[in-house]
Structures are given as C-alpha cells and as structure tokens.
PDB file of C-alpha atoms in Angstrom:
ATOM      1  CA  UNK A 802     -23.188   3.262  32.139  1.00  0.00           C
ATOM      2  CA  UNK A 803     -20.663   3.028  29.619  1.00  0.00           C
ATOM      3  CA  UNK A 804     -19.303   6.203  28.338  1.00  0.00           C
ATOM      4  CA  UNK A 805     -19.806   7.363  24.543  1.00  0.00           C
ATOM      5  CA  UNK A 806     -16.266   6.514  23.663  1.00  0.00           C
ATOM      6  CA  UNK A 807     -16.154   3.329  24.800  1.00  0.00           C
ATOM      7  CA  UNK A 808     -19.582   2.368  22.784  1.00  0.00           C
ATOM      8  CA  UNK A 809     -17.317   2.387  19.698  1.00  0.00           C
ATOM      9  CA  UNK A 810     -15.218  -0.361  20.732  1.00  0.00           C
ATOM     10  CA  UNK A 811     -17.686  -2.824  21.372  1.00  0.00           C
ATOM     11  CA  UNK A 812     -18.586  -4.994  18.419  1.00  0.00           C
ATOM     12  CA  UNK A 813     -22.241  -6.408  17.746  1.00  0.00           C
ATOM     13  CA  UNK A 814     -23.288  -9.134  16.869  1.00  0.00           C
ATOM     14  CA  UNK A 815     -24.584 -10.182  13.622  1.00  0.00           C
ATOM     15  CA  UNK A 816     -27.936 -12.075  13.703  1.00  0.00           C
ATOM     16  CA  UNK A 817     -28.177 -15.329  12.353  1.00  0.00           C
ATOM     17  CA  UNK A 818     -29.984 -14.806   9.744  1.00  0.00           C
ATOM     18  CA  UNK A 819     -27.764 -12.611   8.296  1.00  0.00           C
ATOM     19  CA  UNK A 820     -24.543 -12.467   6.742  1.00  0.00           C
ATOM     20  CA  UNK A 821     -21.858 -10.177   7.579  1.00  0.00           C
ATOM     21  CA  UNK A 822     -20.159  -8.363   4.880  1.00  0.00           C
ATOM     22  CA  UNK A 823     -16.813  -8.232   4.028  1.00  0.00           C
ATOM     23  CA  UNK A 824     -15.678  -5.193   1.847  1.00  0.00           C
ATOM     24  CA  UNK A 825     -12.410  -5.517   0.067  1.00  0.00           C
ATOM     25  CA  UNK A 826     -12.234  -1.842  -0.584  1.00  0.00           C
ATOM     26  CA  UNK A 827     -12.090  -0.217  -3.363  1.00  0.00           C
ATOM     27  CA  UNK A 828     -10.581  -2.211  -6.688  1.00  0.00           C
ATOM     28  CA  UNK A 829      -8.025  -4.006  -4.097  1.00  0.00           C
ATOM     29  CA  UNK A 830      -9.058  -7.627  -4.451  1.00  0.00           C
ATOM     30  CA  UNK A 831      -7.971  -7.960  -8.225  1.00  0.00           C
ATOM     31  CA  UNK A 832      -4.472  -6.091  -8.202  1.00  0.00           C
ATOM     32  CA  UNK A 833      -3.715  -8.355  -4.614  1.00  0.00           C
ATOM     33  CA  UNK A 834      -0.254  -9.876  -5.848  1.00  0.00           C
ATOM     34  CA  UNK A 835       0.200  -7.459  -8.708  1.00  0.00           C
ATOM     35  CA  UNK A 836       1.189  -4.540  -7.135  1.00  0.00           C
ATOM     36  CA  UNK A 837       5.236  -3.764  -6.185  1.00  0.00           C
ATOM     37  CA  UNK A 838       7.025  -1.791  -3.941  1.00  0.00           C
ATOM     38  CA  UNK A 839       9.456   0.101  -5.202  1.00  0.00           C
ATOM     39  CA  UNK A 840      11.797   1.859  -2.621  1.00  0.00           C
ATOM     40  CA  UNK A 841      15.111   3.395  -2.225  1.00  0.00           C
ATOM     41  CA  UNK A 842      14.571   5.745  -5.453  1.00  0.00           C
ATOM     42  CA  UNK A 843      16.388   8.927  -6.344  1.00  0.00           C
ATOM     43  CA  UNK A 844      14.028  12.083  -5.528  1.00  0.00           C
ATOM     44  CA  UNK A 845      14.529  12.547  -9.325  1.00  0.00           C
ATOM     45  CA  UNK A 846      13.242   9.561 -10.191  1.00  0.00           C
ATOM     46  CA  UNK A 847       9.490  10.609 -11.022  1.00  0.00           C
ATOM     47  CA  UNK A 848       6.485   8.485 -12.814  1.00  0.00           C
ATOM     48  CA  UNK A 849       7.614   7.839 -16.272  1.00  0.00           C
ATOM     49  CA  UNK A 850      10.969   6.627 -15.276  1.00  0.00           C
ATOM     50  CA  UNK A 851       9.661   4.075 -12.987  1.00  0.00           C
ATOM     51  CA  UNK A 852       7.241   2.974 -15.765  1.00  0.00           C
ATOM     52  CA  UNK A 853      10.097   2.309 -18.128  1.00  0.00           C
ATOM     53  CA  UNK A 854      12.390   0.781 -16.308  1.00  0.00           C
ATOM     54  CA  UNK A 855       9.885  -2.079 -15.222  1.00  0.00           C
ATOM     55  CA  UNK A 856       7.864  -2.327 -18.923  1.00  0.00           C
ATOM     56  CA  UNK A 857      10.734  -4.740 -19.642  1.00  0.00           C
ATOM     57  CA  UNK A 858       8.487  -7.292 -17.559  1.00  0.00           C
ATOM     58  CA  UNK A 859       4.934  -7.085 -18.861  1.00  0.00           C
ATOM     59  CA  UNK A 860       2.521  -4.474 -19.484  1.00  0.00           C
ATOM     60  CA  UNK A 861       1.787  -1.607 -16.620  1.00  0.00           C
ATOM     61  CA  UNK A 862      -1.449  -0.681 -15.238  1.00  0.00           C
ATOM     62  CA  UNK A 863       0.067   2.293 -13.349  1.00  0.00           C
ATOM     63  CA  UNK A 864       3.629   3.376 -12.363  1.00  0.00           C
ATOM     64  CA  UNK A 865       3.431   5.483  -9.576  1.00  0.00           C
ATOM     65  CA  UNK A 866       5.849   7.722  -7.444  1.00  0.00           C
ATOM     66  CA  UNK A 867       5.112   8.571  -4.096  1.00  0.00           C
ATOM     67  CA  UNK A 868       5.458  12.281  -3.508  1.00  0.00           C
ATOM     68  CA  UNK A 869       5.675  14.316  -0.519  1.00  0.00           C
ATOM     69  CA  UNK A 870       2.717  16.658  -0.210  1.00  0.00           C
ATOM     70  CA  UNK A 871       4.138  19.301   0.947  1.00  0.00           C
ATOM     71  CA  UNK A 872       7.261  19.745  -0.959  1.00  0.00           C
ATOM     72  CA  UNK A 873       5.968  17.914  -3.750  1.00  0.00           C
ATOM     73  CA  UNK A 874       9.510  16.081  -4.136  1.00  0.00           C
ATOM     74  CA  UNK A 875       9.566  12.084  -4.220  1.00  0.00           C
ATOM     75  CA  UNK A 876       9.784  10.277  -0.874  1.00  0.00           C
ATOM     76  CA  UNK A 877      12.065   7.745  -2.093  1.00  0.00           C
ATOM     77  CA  UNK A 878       9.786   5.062  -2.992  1.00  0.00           C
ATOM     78  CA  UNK A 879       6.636   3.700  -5.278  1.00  0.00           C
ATOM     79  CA  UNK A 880       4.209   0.855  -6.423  1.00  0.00           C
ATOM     80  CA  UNK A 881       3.537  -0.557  -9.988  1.00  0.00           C
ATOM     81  CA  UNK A 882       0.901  -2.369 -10.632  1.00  0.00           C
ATOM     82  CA  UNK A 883       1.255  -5.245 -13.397  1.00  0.00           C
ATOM     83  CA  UNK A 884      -1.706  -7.091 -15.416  1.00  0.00           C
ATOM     84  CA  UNK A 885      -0.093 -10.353 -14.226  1.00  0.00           C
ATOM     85  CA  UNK A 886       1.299 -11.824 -11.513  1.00  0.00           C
ATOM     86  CA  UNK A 887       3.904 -13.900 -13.682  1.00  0.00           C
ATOM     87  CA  UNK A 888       5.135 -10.238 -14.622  1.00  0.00           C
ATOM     88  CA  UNK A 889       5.377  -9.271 -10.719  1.00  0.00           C
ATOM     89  CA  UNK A 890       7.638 -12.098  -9.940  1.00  0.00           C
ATOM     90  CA  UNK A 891      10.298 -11.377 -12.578  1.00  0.00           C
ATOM     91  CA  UNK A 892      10.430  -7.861 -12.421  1.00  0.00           C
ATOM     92  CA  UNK A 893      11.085  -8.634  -8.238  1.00  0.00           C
ATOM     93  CA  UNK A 894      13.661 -11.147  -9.080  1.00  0.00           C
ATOM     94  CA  UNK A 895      15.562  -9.357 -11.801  1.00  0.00           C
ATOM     95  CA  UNK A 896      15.202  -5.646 -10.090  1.00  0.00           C
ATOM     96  CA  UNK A 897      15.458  -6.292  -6.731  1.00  0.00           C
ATOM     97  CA  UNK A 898      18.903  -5.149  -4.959  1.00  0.00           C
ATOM     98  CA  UNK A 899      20.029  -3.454  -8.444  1.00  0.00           C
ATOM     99  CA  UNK A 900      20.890   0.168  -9.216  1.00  0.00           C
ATOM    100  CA  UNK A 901      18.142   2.858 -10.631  1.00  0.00           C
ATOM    101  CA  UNK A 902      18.674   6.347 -10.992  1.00  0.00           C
ATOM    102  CA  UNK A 903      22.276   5.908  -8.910  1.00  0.00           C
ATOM    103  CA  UNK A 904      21.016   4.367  -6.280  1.00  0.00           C
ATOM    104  CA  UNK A 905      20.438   0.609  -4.994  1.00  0.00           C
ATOM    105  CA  UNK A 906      16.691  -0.171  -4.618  1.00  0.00           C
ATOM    106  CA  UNK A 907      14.209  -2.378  -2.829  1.00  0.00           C
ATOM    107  CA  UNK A 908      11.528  -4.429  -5.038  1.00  0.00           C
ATOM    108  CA  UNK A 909       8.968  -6.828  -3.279  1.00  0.00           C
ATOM    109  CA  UNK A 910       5.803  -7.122  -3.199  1.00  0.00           C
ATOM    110  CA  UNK A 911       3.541  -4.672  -2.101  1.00  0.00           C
ATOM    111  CA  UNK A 912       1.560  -4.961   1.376  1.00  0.00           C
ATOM    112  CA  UNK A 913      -1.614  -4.061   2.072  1.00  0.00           C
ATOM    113  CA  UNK A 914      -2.287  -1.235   3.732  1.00  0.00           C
ATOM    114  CA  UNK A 915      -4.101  -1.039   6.799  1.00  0.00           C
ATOM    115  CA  UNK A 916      -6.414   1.778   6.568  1.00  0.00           C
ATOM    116  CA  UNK A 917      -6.441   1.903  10.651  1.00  0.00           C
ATOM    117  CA  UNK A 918      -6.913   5.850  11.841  1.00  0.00           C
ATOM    118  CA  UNK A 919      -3.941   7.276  13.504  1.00  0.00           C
ATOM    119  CA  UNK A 920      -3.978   9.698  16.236  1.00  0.00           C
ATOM    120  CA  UNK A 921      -4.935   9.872  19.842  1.00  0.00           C
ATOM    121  CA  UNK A 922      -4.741   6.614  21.888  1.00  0.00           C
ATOM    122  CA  UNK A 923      -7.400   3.912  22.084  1.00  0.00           C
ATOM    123  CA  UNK A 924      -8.663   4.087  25.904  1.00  0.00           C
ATOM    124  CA  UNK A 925      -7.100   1.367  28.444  1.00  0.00           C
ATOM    125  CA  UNK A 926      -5.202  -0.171  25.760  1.00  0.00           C
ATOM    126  CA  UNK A 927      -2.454   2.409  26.088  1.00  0.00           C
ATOM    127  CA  UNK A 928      -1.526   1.654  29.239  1.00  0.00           C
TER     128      UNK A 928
END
C-alpha cells in the first residue's frame, strides 16, 4: 500500500474524452515578453524612479520595486511591464549595463516564475 505522501506524486491520467487543461495563471499569458528585469538598483531607488527612467521607451503598465518584507527597504532589483514588446527590446538594449541611481544595472527580460513550493524534500528524490 502506498503511503499518503507518495499518492501526491503520482499523476492520473486524463480520459480520452477529455481534455486536460492548461492554466496560464493569472493575467501571465498577455504580458509574456513584456515584462523586464530590472536588477542591481540602489535601495533608494523606489517605484516612481524606475517608472521614469524607462517611460523614455513606451508607455508603462506598472513599474515595480521589489521590497524586502521585513525591512521594507528595496532588494536591489524590479520588473516593468510595457504595452509592447517593441518597447521591451529598446529599453533592454539602451539600459542594459548603464548606470541608475549610482550604480550599474542588469536589464533583460523577465523569466517566468515557477510557482513550485519550497520546503521539505520530495521523498526518494533527495537522495
């Protein structure tokens, strides 16, 4: 008998006459490719700055800074997200490896993020 843990990582399968669904989450299929990363800022840089130092390429959906949650001080890095992609690849070639707030940052496109839990290990795969 298979223990309760262990029924999780077994995967069913879908009958044929049904189709399995595949949730993009939650508004992420239309910003794919028009979100940036932003990193290497100055813990002074907060949202506004970021939003006008990129407006130069296009117009901004959102301009955020990541802050930390306890401390409530930037990490160092953030995303905007542009209404166009054409906007996304000049702002990435014109701001990437330049200086912002004193210091040299980062700009690429941003990845996905995989939503995978953390924490405690996954059974026999740990080993």
């Amino acid at each position: 008998m298979l223990s309760g843990w262990m029924c999780f990582r077994w995967r069913e399968e879908v009958p044929p006459n049904r189709t399995p669904v595949i949730r993009a989450g939650k508004g992420r299929s239309s910003q794919m490719g028009k979100k940036i990363f932003v990193g290497g800022l100055s813990w002074d840089t907060n949202d506004q700055g970021l939003h006008e130092a990129f407006s130069r390429f296009g117009e901004i959906e959102e301009a955020k800074v990541i802050l930390d949650r306890d401390t409530g001080r930037s990490r160092g890095f953030g995303f905007v997200t542009f209404d166009s992609e054409e906007a996304v690849q000049n702002a990435i070639s014109e701001m990437n490896g330049t200086e912002f707030d004193g210091r040299t940052i980062k700009v690429d496109v941003a990845a996905d993020r995989n939503r995978g839990g953390g924490g405690r290990g996954r059974g026999r795969d740990r080993w």
